[in-house]
XYZ file of C-alpha atoms in Angstrom:
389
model
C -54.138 165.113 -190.537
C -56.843 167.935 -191.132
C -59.669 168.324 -189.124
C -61.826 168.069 -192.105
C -62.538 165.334 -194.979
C -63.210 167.123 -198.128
C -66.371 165.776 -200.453
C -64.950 164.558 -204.009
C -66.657 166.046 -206.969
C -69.703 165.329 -208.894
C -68.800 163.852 -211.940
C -72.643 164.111 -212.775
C -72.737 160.951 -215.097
C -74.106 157.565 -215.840
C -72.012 154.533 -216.320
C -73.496 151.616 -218.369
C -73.021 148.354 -216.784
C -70.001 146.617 -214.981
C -68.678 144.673 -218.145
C -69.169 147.720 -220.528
C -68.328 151.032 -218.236
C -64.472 150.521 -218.399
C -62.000 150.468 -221.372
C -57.915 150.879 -222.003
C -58.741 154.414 -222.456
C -61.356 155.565 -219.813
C -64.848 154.973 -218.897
C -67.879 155.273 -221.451
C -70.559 158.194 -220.319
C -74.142 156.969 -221.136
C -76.047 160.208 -219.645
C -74.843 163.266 -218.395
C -76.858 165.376 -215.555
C -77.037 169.215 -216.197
C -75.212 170.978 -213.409
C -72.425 168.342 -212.647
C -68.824 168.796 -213.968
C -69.565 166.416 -217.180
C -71.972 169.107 -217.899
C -69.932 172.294 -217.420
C -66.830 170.286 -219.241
C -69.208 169.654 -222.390
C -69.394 165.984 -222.351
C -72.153 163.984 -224.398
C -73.387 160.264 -223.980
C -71.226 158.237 -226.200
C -67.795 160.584 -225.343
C -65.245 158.081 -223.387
C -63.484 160.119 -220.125
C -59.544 159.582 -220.161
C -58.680 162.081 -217.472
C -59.928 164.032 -214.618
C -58.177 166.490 -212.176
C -54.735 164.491 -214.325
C -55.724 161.017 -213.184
C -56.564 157.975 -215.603
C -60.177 156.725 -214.873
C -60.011 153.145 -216.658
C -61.512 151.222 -213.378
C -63.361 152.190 -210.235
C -60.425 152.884 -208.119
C -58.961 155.319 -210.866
C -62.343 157.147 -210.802
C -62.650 157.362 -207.040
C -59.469 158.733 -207.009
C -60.254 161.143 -209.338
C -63.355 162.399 -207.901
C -60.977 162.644 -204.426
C -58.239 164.553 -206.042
C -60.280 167.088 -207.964
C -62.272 167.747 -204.824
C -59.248 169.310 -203.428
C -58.888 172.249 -205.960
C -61.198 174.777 -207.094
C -60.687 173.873 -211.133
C -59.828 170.560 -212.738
C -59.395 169.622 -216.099
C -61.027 166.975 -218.015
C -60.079 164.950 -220.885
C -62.183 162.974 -222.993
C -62.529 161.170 -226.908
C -65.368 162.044 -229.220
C -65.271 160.203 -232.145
C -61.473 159.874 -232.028
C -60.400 163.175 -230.971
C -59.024 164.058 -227.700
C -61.433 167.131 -225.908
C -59.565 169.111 -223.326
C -61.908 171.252 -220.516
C -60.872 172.939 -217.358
C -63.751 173.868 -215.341
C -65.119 174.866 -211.790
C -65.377 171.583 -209.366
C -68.954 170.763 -208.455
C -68.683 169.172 -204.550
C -70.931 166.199 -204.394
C -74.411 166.981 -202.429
C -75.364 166.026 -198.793
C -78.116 163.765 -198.784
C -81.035 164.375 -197.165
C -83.796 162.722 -195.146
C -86.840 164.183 -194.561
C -87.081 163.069 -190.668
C -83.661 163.130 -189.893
C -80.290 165.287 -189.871
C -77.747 163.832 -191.202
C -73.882 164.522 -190.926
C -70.947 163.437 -192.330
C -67.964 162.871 -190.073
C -64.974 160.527 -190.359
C -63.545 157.875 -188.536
C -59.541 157.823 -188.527
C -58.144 154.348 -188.791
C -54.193 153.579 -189.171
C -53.214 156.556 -191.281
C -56.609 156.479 -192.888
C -59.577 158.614 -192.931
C -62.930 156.813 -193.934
C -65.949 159.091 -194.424
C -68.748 158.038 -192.132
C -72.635 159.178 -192.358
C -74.740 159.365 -190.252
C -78.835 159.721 -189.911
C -79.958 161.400 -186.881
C -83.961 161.502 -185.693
C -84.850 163.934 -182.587
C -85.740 160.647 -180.545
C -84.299 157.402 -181.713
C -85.182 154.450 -180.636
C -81.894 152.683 -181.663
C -78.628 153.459 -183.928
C -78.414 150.730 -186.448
C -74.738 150.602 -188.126
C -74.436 149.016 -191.572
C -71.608 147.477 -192.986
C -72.032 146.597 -196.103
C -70.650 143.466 -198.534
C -67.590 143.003 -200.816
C -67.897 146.090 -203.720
C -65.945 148.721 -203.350
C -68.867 150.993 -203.930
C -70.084 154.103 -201.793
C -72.798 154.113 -198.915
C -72.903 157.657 -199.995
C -75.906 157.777 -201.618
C -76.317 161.911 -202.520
C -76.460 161.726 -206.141
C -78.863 158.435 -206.226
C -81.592 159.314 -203.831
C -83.527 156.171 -205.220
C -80.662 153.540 -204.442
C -82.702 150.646 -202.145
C -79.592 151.280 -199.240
C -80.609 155.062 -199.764
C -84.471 154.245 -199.146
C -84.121 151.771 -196.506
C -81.952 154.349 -194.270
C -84.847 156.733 -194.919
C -87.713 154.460 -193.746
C -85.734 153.347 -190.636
C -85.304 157.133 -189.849
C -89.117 157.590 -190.587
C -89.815 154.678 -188.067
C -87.340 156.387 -185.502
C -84.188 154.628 -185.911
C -80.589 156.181 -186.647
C -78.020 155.090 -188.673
C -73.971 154.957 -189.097
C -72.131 154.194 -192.500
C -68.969 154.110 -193.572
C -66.956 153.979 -196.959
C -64.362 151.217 -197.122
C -60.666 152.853 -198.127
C -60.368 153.844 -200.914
C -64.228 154.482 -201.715
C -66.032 157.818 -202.256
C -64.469 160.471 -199.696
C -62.164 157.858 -197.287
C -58.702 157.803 -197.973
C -56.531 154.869 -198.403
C -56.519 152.278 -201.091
C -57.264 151.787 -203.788
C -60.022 149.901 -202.503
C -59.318 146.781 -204.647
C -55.476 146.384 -203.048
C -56.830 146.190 -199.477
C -56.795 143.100 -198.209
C -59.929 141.209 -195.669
C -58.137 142.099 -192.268
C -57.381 145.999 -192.825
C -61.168 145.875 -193.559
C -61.901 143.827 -190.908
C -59.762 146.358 -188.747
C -61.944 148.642 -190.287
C -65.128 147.608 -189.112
C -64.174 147.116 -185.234
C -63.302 151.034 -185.166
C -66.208 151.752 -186.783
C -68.305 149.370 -184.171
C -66.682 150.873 -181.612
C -67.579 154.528 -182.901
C -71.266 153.470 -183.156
C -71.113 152.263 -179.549
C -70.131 155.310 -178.699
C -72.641 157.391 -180.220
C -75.354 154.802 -179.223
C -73.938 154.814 -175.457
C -74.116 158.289 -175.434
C -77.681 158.849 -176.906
C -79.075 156.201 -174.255
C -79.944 153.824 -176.815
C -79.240 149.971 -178.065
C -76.873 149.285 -180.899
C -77.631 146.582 -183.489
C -75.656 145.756 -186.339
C -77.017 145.108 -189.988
C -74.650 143.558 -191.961
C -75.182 143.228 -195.906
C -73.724 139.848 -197.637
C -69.944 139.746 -196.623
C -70.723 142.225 -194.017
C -73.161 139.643 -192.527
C -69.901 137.398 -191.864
C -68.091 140.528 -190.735
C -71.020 141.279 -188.315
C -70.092 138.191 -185.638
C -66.311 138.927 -185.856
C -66.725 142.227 -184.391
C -69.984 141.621 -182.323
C -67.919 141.669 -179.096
C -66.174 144.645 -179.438
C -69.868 146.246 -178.527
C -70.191 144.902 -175.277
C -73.632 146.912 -175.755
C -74.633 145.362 -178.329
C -78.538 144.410 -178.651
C -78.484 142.382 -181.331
C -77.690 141.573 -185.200
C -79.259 141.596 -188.289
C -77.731 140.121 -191.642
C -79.025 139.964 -195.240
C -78.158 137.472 -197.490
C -75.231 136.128 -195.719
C -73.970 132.966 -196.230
C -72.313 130.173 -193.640
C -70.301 128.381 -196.598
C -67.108 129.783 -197.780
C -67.259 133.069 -199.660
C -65.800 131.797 -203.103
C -68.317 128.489 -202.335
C -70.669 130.320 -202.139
C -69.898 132.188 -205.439
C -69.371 128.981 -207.020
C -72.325 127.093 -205.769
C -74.596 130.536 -207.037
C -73.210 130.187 -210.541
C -73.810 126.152 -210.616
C -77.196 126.496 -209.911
C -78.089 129.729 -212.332
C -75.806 127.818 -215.314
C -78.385 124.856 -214.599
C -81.365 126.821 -214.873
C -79.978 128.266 -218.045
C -79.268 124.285 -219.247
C -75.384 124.243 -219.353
C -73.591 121.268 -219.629
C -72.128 119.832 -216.918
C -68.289 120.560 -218.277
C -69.859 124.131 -219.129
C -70.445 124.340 -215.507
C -66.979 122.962 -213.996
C -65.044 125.156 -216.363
C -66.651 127.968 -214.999
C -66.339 127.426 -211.714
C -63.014 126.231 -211.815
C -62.847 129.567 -213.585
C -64.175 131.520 -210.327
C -61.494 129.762 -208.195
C -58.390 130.707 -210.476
C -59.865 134.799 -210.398
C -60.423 134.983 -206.678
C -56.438 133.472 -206.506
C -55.255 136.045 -209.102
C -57.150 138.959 -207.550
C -59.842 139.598 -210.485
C -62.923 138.532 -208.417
C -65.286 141.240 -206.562
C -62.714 143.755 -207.654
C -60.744 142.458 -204.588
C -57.514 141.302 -203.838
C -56.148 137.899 -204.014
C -54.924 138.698 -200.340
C -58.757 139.492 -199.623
C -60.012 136.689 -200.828
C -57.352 134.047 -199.114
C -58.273 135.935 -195.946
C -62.083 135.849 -196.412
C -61.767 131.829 -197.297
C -59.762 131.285 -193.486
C -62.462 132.829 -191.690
C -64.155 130.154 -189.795
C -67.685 131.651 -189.810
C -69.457 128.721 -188.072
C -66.962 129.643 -184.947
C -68.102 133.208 -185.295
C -71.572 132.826 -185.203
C -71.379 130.435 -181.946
C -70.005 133.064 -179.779
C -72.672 135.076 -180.992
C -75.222 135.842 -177.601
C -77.389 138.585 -178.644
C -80.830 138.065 -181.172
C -80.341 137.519 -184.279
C -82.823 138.653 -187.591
C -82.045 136.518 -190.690
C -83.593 138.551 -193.687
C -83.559 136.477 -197.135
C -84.352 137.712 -199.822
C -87.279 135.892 -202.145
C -84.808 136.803 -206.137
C -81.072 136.341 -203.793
C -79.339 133.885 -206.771
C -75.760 134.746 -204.902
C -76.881 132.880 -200.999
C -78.812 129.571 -200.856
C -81.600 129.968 -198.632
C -80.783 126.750 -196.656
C -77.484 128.177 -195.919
C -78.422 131.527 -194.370
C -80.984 129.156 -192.216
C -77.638 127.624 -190.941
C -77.090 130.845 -188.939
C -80.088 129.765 -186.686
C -78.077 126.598 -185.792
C -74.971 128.145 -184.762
C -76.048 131.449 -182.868
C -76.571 131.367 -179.247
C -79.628 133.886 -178.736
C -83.243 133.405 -180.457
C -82.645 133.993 -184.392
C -85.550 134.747 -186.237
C -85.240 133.934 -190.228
C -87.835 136.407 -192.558
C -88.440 135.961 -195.783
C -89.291 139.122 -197.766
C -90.672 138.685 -201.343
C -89.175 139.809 -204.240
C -85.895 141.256 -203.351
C -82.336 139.932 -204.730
C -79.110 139.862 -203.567
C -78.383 143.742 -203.678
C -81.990 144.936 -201.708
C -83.861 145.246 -205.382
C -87.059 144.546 -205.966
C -88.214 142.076 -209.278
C -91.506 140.644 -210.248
C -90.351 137.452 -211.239
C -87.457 134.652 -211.089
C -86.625 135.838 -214.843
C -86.333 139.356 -214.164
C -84.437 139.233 -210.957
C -81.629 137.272 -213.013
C -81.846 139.754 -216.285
C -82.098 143.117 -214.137
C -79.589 141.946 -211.377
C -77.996 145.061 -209.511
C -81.037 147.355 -210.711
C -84.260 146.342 -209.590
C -86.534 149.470 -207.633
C -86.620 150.019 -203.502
C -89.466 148.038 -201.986
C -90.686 148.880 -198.553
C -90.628 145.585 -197.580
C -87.307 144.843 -196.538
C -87.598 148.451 -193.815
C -90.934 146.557 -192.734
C -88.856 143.291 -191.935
C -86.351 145.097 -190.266
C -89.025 147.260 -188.004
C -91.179 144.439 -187.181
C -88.044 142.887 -185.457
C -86.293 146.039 -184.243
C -89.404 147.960 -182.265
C -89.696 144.886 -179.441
C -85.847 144.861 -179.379
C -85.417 148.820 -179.012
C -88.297 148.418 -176.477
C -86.818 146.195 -174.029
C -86.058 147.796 -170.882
């Protein structure tokens, strides 16, 4: 293996939503940002992309490859319908941007893992008072957050640098620069694997720095977080967001139930769709993860997890979180062994975005604003734990 992991490319484009971004034939462009590779290749909104660098782009995976394979030449060619007809452009690759923090440096390294290499970031202040590693939950989506400044991830690792803390990412396989994958084939124990190195990294960097490690772990990452908290025998403690205690794919279930009610379903309406869930997750079309993942995922006995579990816990719910009953993150409280604390932060939904209301949080799900609040939360808790002598 090279010393080096190259960036991908910036496509420079915006995807409409989940349900509409993907077809047979490629993915649908929306908005195109001057300077990016869309741009230079001549693409409008409304144009479909077939190709890039010679690889399909009809899902995610295809378009993370993509943006991986044409980040390893100097040219690539894209290929792409207007109105019917087939467009052919071969232009100069456009590496995807660093991002930057105002406080902090921040470098991009990468963490080898059997066979793999999985692009890590990291935010670095002058004096931290801790090194908080994320892992984040089930989408294969990037932590790389260079071309979307704005993201809430993006502006929470910039407020905890602001308040003195550093960070550590990493991109599942298969997602933005790592290798490996595609993302949705891996199963829940490679990832798991995953995650140990990667704890074991940040122990590392924190052991070496003179400062305490905490983990903040995002949804599935928040079950993740107390299966690898002893491989930091450093560890100061553990924060998760909007992690549940039930089973994954009950938890999934249970959400939908309970937003089909408040949209007055019937009751068969209801069990059809969640017996609808249950037959996806076994066939590998749920989360855009694998029916391996999710069999995995459901065996985990998080309950166990969270009783071996002897460092302080911060519970973070959000106020708009329609995926995790509240009552069910409280469970964590119950099982750890160390003081957990349980915050609730207004406004915020399942994916760290900010709503006014119950009805917008449901009808803008995945793209409400940043909100300081949740870095508040998280600062209140952390600056008497990164403190302790």
């Amino acid at each position: 293996m090279t010393a080096t992991l190259p960036r991908r490319v910036l496509l420079g484009a915006e995807l409409p939503g989940d349900d509409e971004a993907f077809t047979v034939d490629g993915v649908r462009i929306v908005d195109v940002v001057p300077g990016g590779m869309a741009d230079r290749a001549g693409i409008l909104p409304g144009d479909t992309l077939i190709t890039l660098a010679g690889t399909q782009v009809r899902d995610l995976c295809e378009l993370a490859v993509a943006l991986r394979r044409a980040g390893a030449a100097s040219m690539a060619e894209l290929v792409y319908l207007r109105g019917g007809e087939r467009v052919a452009r071969t232009v100069e690759t456009v590496a995807m941007p660093a991002e930057q923090v105002d406080c902090a440096i921040v470098d991009y390294g990468m963490l080898e893992v059997a066979g793999a290499r999985l692009r890590t970031i990291e935010s670095r202040c002058g004096s931290p008072r801790a090194l908080v590693l994320v892992i984040q939950g089930i989408a294969c989506e990037s932590v790389d957050h260079a071309a979307s400044p704005d993201a809430p991830l993006a502006m929470l690792v910039a407020e905890l640098a602001r308040a003195g803390y550093d960070t550590l990412r990493f991109d599942k396989r298969g997602v933005g620069d790592s290798e490996g994958g595609p993302c949705r084939d891996i199963d829940f124990e490679t990832e798991l694997a995953d995650a140990r190195a990667a704890v074991a990294l940040a122990a590392d960097r924190a052991r070496s720095r003179g400062i305490p490690l905490v983990i903040l772990g995002h949804s599935v990452g928040g079950i993740i977080a107390p299966l690898v908290a002893q491989q930091a025998r450093t560890l100061a403690g553990i924060v998760v967001y909007g992690t549940p205690v039930m089973r994954w794919i009950d938890c999934l279930v249970d959400s939908t139930r309970r937003q089909l009610e408040l949209r007055g379903a019937s009751e068969a309406e209801i069990v059809h769709r969640e017996d609808e869930m249950r037959a996806l997750a076994d066939r590998g079309e749920l989360n855009g993860r694998s029916a391996a993942y999710h069999r995995q995922l459901a065996a985990v006995d998080i309950e166990g997890a969270w009783r071996t579990v002897e460092v302080p816990v911060l519970v973070v719910r959000g106020e708009h979180d329609w995926v995790v009953r509240a009552d069910d993150q409280a469970r964590i409280a119950s099982l750890a062994r160390a003081a957990t604390t349980i915050v609730d932060v207004p406004g915020l939904d399942h994916l760290f975005g900010w709503h006014a209301d119950h009805e917008a949080s449901l009808r803008d799900y995945g793209i409400g604003r940043a909100d300081e609040s949740l870095s508040t939360a998280l600062c209140r808790w952390l600056d008497p734990l990164s403190s302790a002598p």
